[in-house]
Amino acid sequence: MLPAVTATRYVTPLREGGSLPGLMEADDLGTYVVKWRAAGQGVKVLVAEVVCGELARALSLPVPALVTVDVVPELAVGEPDPEVQELLQRSAGRNLGLDYLPGALDFEAGVATVGPELAGRVLWFDALVGNVDRSWRNPNMLFWHGRLQLIDHGAALTFHHSWPGAAAAVRRPYDAGQHALVECAPDVRAADTALAPRVTRELLAGVLAQVPDEWLDGPSPEDPPEAVRGRYADQLLARLGARDAWLPPLVEAARAGRPRRRAPRGENRPAWLGPPPPPGVSQR
């Protein structure tokens, strides 16, 4: 299970996307970007965040720490926005927290430092989990103390939004044409050689054990949590085993590359980081 903390103070809402994540302080003295169980996308977004985040970590990819955050409805009292206040109240209980990275820099600030090995591993990982949200416009990557950090995986694992159709996703090609790392000459073949043998049922069992039982929702409401975890593992292993369908086009997309349309400075910066530093000012 993920480490568990209790929220002690609600700092501010973060207005990006439709989920209104919030910045919160907790009883471990940490500060977290909290994603709500009652947000419009529901708890399956939280499941995707945990499964993808912890799988990435298990594959030695850089991701911020994840925790569960227990929130009491009384913390919403001081929030003047009624929409946010209602969201906090409806999200009483266990939510997901992402370690806040103070001083993190935009993806644009460090993309030139990303080499083919790391780019290939991230691209391969995104293809495995079906992450559709790593484009040049919204890369969901930051640089913290000079190191790339992968964030926001809630849009991945789309198969779990319709379990009856999950089999169709197993062999589905991954559209890498707009991926933010295609310009970094990603070595996808080397990534496959290095990472594919590490994705085992045992590794996935450890990853899926991090997901709270109450967030798991399978094809049938009667499915126990362990059965749902098994469905996720089966789906990901089937996807891994179907690499003959999606790996060759992924390799070709990486080889072709394309000039990336640069976003204006700060456009793809998460709101919770505040405004970008002036040109020429680096992270302290």
GROMACS .gro file of C-alpha atoms in nm:
model
  284
    1MET     CA    1   0.000   0.000   0.000
    2LEU     CA    2   0.114   0.355  -0.066
    3PRO     CA    3   0.231   0.560   0.233
    4ALA     CA    4  -0.067   0.725   0.401
    5VAL     CA    5  -0.078   1.084   0.529
    6THR     CA    6  -0.351   1.304   0.672
    7ALA     CA    7  -0.414   1.649   0.529
    8THR     CA    8  -0.371   1.929   0.782
    9ARG     CA    9  -0.422   2.239   0.564
   10TYR     CA   10  -0.577   2.316   0.230
   11VAL     CA   11  -0.351   2.568   0.057
   12THR     CA   12  -0.504   2.650  -0.281
   13PRO     CA   13  -0.694   2.503  -0.574
   14LEU     CA   14  -0.498   2.437  -0.892
   15ARG     CA   15  -0.710   2.531  -1.187
   16GLU     CA   16  -0.595   2.310  -1.472
   17GLY     CA   17  -0.803   2.054  -1.653
   18GLY     CA   18  -1.140   1.954  -1.517
   19SER     CA   19  -1.034   1.791  -1.193
   20LEU     CA   20  -0.930   2.097  -0.988
   21PRO     CA   21  -0.645   1.931  -0.796
   22GLY     CA   22  -0.546   2.108  -0.477
   23LEU     CA   23  -0.224   2.190  -0.298
   24MET     CA   24  -0.233   2.055   0.058
   25GLU     CA   25  -0.004   2.023   0.357
   26ALA     CA   26  -0.002   1.699   0.555
   27ASP     CA   27   0.089   1.562   0.895
   28ASP     CA   28   0.424   1.431   0.768
   29LEU     CA   29   0.524   1.796   0.701
   30GLY     CA   30   0.505   1.729   0.328
   31THR     CA   31   0.319   1.930   0.065
   32TYR     CA   32   0.122   1.746  -0.201
   33VAL     CA   33  -0.071   1.806  -0.519
   34VAL     CA   34  -0.391   1.621  -0.431
   35LYS     CA   35  -0.621   1.461  -0.688
   36TRP     CA   36  -0.975   1.411  -0.565
   37ARG     CA   37  -1.177   1.092  -0.552
   38ALA     CA   38  -1.495   1.290  -0.629
   39ALA     CA   39  -1.357   1.477  -0.932
   40GLY     CA   40  -1.543   1.441  -1.259
   41GLN     CA   41  -1.323   1.161  -1.393
   42GLY     CA   42  -1.378   0.945  -1.083
   43VAL     CA   43  -1.148   0.711  -0.895
   44LYS     CA   44  -1.031   0.530  -1.209
   45VAL     CA   45  -0.810   0.829  -1.279
   46LEU     CA   46  -0.652   0.775  -0.937
   47VAL     CA   47  -0.605   0.406  -1.017
   48ALA     CA   48  -0.429   0.495  -1.342
   49GLU     CA   49  -0.207   0.741  -1.156
   50VAL     CA   50  -0.101   0.476  -0.905
   51VAL     CA   51  -0.059   0.186  -1.147
   52CYS     CA   52   0.136   0.387  -1.403
   53GLY     CA   53   0.335   0.585  -1.149
   54GLU     CA   54   0.442   0.282  -0.950
   55LEU     CA   55   0.508   0.074  -1.262
   56ALA     CA   56   0.729   0.353  -1.394
   57ARG     CA   57   0.912   0.362  -1.061
   58ALA     CA   58   0.958  -0.017  -1.069
   59LEU     CA   59   1.113   0.022  -1.415
   60SER     CA   60   1.355   0.286  -1.280
   61LEU     CA   61   1.182   0.575  -1.454
   62PRO     CA   62   1.177   0.904  -1.260
   63VAL     CA   63   0.842   0.985  -1.097
   64PRO     CA   64   0.757   1.189  -0.786
   65ALA     CA   65   0.652   1.005  -0.472
   66LEU     CA   66   0.285   0.911  -0.440
   67VAL     CA   67   0.087   0.890  -0.115
   68THR     CA   68  -0.274   0.852  -0.013
   69VAL     CA   69  -0.410   1.164   0.156
   70ASP     CA   70  -0.692   1.138   0.407
   71VAL     CA   71  -0.906   1.452   0.387
   72VAL     CA   72  -1.173   1.561   0.634
   73PRO     CA   73  -1.460   1.778   0.502
   74GLU     CA   74  -1.392   2.049   0.762
   75LEU     CA   75  -1.084   2.153   0.561
   76ALA     CA   76  -1.318   2.293   0.296
   77VAL     CA   77  -1.467   2.557   0.526
   78GLY     CA   78  -1.210   2.826   0.445
   79GLU     CA   79  -1.237   2.786   0.066
   80PRO     CA   80  -1.436   3.078  -0.081
   81ASP     CA   81  -1.514   2.910  -0.414
   82PRO     CA   82  -1.834   2.706  -0.367
   83GLU     CA   83  -1.741   2.468  -0.649
   84VAL     CA   84  -1.409   2.382  -0.487
   85GLN     CA   85  -1.565   2.367  -0.141
   86GLU     CA   86  -1.823   2.115  -0.260
   87LEU     CA   87  -1.552   1.907  -0.430
   88LEU     CA   88  -1.350   1.891  -0.109
   89GLN     CA   89  -1.652   1.793   0.094
   90ARG     CA   90  -1.749   1.517  -0.149
   91SER     CA   91  -1.389   1.393  -0.150
   92ALA     CA   92  -1.377   1.328   0.223
   93GLY     CA   93  -1.174   1.016   0.282
   94ARG     CA   94  -0.882   0.876   0.086
   95ASN     CA   95  -0.743   1.075  -0.207
   96LEU     CA   96  -0.417   1.065  -0.403
   97GLY     CA   97  -0.121   1.294  -0.338
   98LEU     CA   98   0.173   1.368  -0.566
   99ASP     CA   99   0.484   1.505  -0.399
  100TYR     CA  100   0.500   1.880  -0.466
  101LEU     CA  101   0.824   1.971  -0.644
  102PRO     CA  102   0.905   2.332  -0.549
  103GLY     CA  103   1.115   2.512  -0.805
  104ALA     CA  104   1.058   2.255  -1.079
  105LEU     CA  105   1.122   2.377  -1.433
  106ASP     CA  106   0.917   2.341  -1.749
  107PHE     CA  107   0.987   2.052  -1.982
  108GLU     CA  108   1.108   2.310  -2.234
  109ALA     CA  109   1.389   2.409  -2.000
  110GLY     CA  110   1.562   2.071  -2.012
  111VAL     CA  111   1.442   1.880  -2.315
  112ALA     CA  112   1.781   1.922  -2.484
  113THR     CA  113   1.939   1.714  -2.205
  114VAL     CA  114   1.717   1.408  -2.262
  115GLY     CA  115   1.920   1.140  -2.439
  116PRO     CA  116   1.803   0.856  -2.665
  117GLU     CA  117   1.812   0.596  -2.387
  118LEU     CA  118   1.578   0.776  -2.147
  119ALA     CA  119   1.357   0.905  -2.428
  120GLY     CA  120   1.322   0.552  -2.563
  121ARG     CA  121   1.227   0.411  -2.224
  122VAL     CA  122   0.962   0.675  -2.161
  123LEU     CA  123   0.817   0.630  -2.509
  124TRP     CA  124   0.810   0.250  -2.470
  125PHE     CA  125   0.646   0.281  -2.128
  126ASP     CA  126   0.381   0.521  -2.258
  127ALA     CA  127   0.302   0.280  -2.542
  128LEU     CA  128   0.264  -0.008  -2.297
  129VAL     CA  129   0.017   0.175  -2.072
  130GLY     CA  130  -0.153   0.368  -2.352
  131ASN     CA  131  -0.067   0.711  -2.218
  132VAL     CA  132  -0.227   0.959  -2.456
  133ASP     CA  133  -0.119   1.267  -2.262
  134ARG     CA  134   0.251   1.331  -2.331
  135SER     CA  135   0.233   1.564  -2.631
  136TRP     CA  136   0.448   1.868  -2.701
  137ARG     CA  137   0.158   2.090  -2.594
  138ASN     CA  138   0.097   1.906  -2.267
  139PRO     CA  139   0.409   1.698  -2.198
  140ASN     CA  140   0.338   1.615  -1.833
  141MET     CA  141   0.710   1.617  -1.767
  142LEU     CA  142   0.912   1.852  -1.549
  143PHE     CA  143   1.274   1.900  -1.454
  144TRP     CA  144   1.357   1.905  -1.085
  145HIS     CA  145   1.718   1.948  -0.975
  146GLY     CA  146   1.823   1.871  -1.331
  147ARG     CA  147   1.635   1.542  -1.352
  148LEU     CA  148   1.335   1.462  -1.567
  149GLN     CA  149   1.016   1.382  -1.373
  150LEU     CA  150   0.711   1.210  -1.524
  151ILE     CA  151   0.376   1.329  -1.388
  152ASP     CA  152   0.000   1.298  -1.449
  153HIS     CA  153  -0.081   0.950  -1.579
  154GLY     CA  154  -0.456   0.967  -1.520
  155ALA     CA  155  -0.532   0.955  -1.893
  156ALA     CA  156  -0.358   0.617  -1.938
  157LEU     CA  157  -0.510   0.268  -1.904
  158THR     CA  158  -0.813   0.373  -2.105
  159PHE     CA  159  -0.927   0.010  -2.124
  160HIS     CA  160  -1.052   0.020  -1.764
  161HIS     CA  161  -1.324   0.269  -1.855
  162SER     CA  162  -1.495  -0.008  -2.053
  163TRP     CA  163  -1.387  -0.352  -1.940
  164PRO     CA  164  -1.602  -0.538  -2.199
  165GLY     CA  165  -1.396  -0.377  -2.476
  166ALA     CA  166  -1.058  -0.410  -2.305
  167ALA     CA  167  -0.938  -0.686  -2.538
  168ALA     CA  168  -0.946  -0.445  -2.831
  169ALA     CA  169  -0.676  -0.233  -2.665
  170VAL     CA  170  -0.423  -0.516  -2.642
  171ARG     CA  171  -0.290  -0.488  -2.998
  172ARG     CA  172  -0.380  -0.125  -3.061
  173PRO     CA  173  -0.090   0.073  -3.216
  174TYR     CA  174   0.033   0.367  -3.014
  175ASP     CA  175   0.023   0.705  -3.186
  176ALA     CA  176   0.366   0.851  -3.112
  177GLY     CA  177   0.355   1.120  -3.378
  178GLN     CA  178   0.292   1.403  -3.131
  179HIS     CA  179   0.487   1.256  -2.839
  180ALA     CA  180   0.706   1.520  -2.676
  181LEU     CA  181   1.016   1.297  -2.681
  182VAL     CA  182   1.009   1.188  -3.046
  183GLU     CA  183   1.256   1.467  -3.126
  184CYS     CA  184   1.510   1.319  -2.881
  185ALA     CA  185   1.598   1.024  -3.110
  186PRO     CA  186   1.443   0.769  -2.871
  187ASP     CA  187   1.609   0.427  -2.880
  188VAL     CA  188   1.293   0.218  -2.856
  189ARG     CA  189   1.455  -0.115  -2.946
  190ALA     CA  190   1.705  -0.081  -2.662
  191ALA     CA  191   1.423   0.018  -2.428
  192ASP     CA  192   1.226  -0.292  -2.524
  193THR     CA  193   1.528  -0.513  -2.464
  194ALA     CA  194   1.588  -0.357  -2.123
  195LEU     CA  195   1.233  -0.316  -1.993
  196ALA     CA  196   1.016  -0.591  -2.139
  197PRO     CA  197   1.176  -0.875  -1.936
  198ARG     CA  198   1.119  -0.675  -1.616
  199VAL     CA  199   0.741  -0.655  -1.660
  200THR     CA  200   0.639  -0.980  -1.493
  201ARG     CA  201   0.326  -1.090  -1.312
  202GLU     CA  202   0.516  -1.065  -0.986
  203LEU     CA  203   0.623  -0.707  -1.055
  204LEU     CA  204   0.268  -0.610  -1.155
  205ALA     CA  205   0.129  -0.774  -0.842
  206GLY     CA  206   0.352  -0.551  -0.632
  207VAL     CA  207   0.248  -0.243  -0.829
  208LEU     CA  208  -0.123  -0.323  -0.807
  209ALA     CA  209  -0.097  -0.391  -0.435
  210GLN     CA  210  -0.036  -0.016  -0.396
  211VAL     CA  211  -0.391   0.063  -0.514
  212PRO     CA  212  -0.645   0.096  -0.228
  213ASP     CA  213  -0.919  -0.168  -0.244
  214GLU     CA  214  -1.193   0.096  -0.237
  215TRP     CA  215  -1.074   0.249  -0.565
  216LEU     CA  216  -1.088  -0.076  -0.764
  217ASP     CA  217  -1.386  -0.120  -0.993
  218GLY     CA  218  -1.396  -0.419  -1.225
  219PRO     CA  219  -1.631  -0.547  -1.494
  220SER     CA  220  -1.883  -0.645  -1.229
  221PRO     CA  221  -1.964  -0.464  -0.902
  222GLU     CA  222  -1.934  -0.799  -0.727
  223ASP     CA  223  -1.572  -0.852  -0.832
  224PRO     CA  224  -1.345  -0.859  -0.523
  225PRO     CA  225  -1.039  -0.632  -0.524
  226GLU     CA  226  -0.792  -0.913  -0.592
  227ALA     CA  227  -0.990  -1.022  -0.896
  228VAL     CA  228  -0.982  -0.667  -1.031
  229ARG     CA  229  -0.608  -0.648  -0.971
  230GLY     CA  230  -0.577  -0.971  -1.167
  231ARG     CA  231  -0.768  -0.817  -1.458
  232TYR     CA  232  -0.527  -0.523  -1.471
  233ALA     CA  233  -0.227  -0.757  -1.462
  234ASP     CA  234  -0.375  -0.981  -1.733
  235GLN     CA  235  -0.443  -0.679  -1.954
  236LEU     CA  236  -0.093  -0.535  -1.918
  237LEU     CA  237   0.073  -0.873  -1.973
  238ALA     CA  238  -0.140  -0.930  -2.282
  239ARG     CA  239  -0.036  -0.588  -2.410
  240LEU     CA  240   0.327  -0.675  -2.342
  241GLY     CA  241   0.287  -1.004  -2.527
  242ALA     CA  242   0.136  -0.828  -2.829
  243ARG     CA  243   0.442  -0.613  -2.899
  244ASP     CA  244   0.457  -0.752  -3.251
  245ALA     CA  245   0.153  -0.531  -3.320
  246TRP     CA  246   0.264  -0.204  -3.164
  247LEU     CA  247   0.642  -0.210  -3.132
  248PRO     CA  248   0.740  -0.192  -3.503
  249PRO     CA  249   0.529   0.120  -3.573
  250LEU     CA  250   0.661   0.271  -3.251
  251VAL     CA  251   1.020   0.212  -3.365
  252GLU     CA  252   0.938   0.364  -3.702
  253ALA     CA  253   0.779   0.673  -3.545
  254ALA     CA  254   1.085   0.718  -3.324
  255ARG     CA  255   1.315   0.681  -3.624
  256ALA     CA  256   1.118   0.929  -3.833
  257GLY     CA  257   1.101   1.191  -3.561
  258ARG     CA  258   0.978   1.535  -3.655
  259PRO     CA  259   1.055   1.894  -3.562
  260ARG     CA  260   0.854   1.974  -3.254
  261ARG     CA  261   0.635   2.280  -3.254
  262ARG     CA  262   0.757   2.477  -2.955
  263ALA     CA  263   0.501   2.599  -2.706
  264PRO     CA  264   0.534   2.959  -2.587
  265ARG     CA  265   0.736   2.984  -2.270
  266GLY     CA  266   0.528   2.867  -1.975
  267GLU     CA  267   0.233   2.746  -2.184
  268ASN     CA  268   0.281   2.380  -2.089
  269ARG     CA  269   0.376   2.456  -1.729
  270PRO     CA  270   0.145   2.310  -1.459
  271ALA     CA  271  -0.044   2.588  -1.282
  272TRP     CA  272   0.076   2.475  -0.941
  273LEU     CA  273   0.434   2.573  -1.028
  274GLY     CA  274   0.341   2.938  -1.065
  275PRO     CA  275   0.485   3.159  -1.341
  276PRO     CA  276   0.808   3.051  -1.512
  277PRO     CA  277   1.133   3.216  -1.404
  278PRO     CA  278   1.267   3.496  -1.625
  279PRO     CA  279   1.487   3.392  -1.919
  280GLY     CA  280   1.838   3.311  -1.803
  281VAL     CA  281   1.730   3.230  -1.446
  282SER     CA  282   1.785   2.866  -1.356
  283GLN     CA  283   1.638   2.657  -1.077
  284ARG     CA  284   1.779   2.724  -0.735
   0.00000   0.00000   0.00000
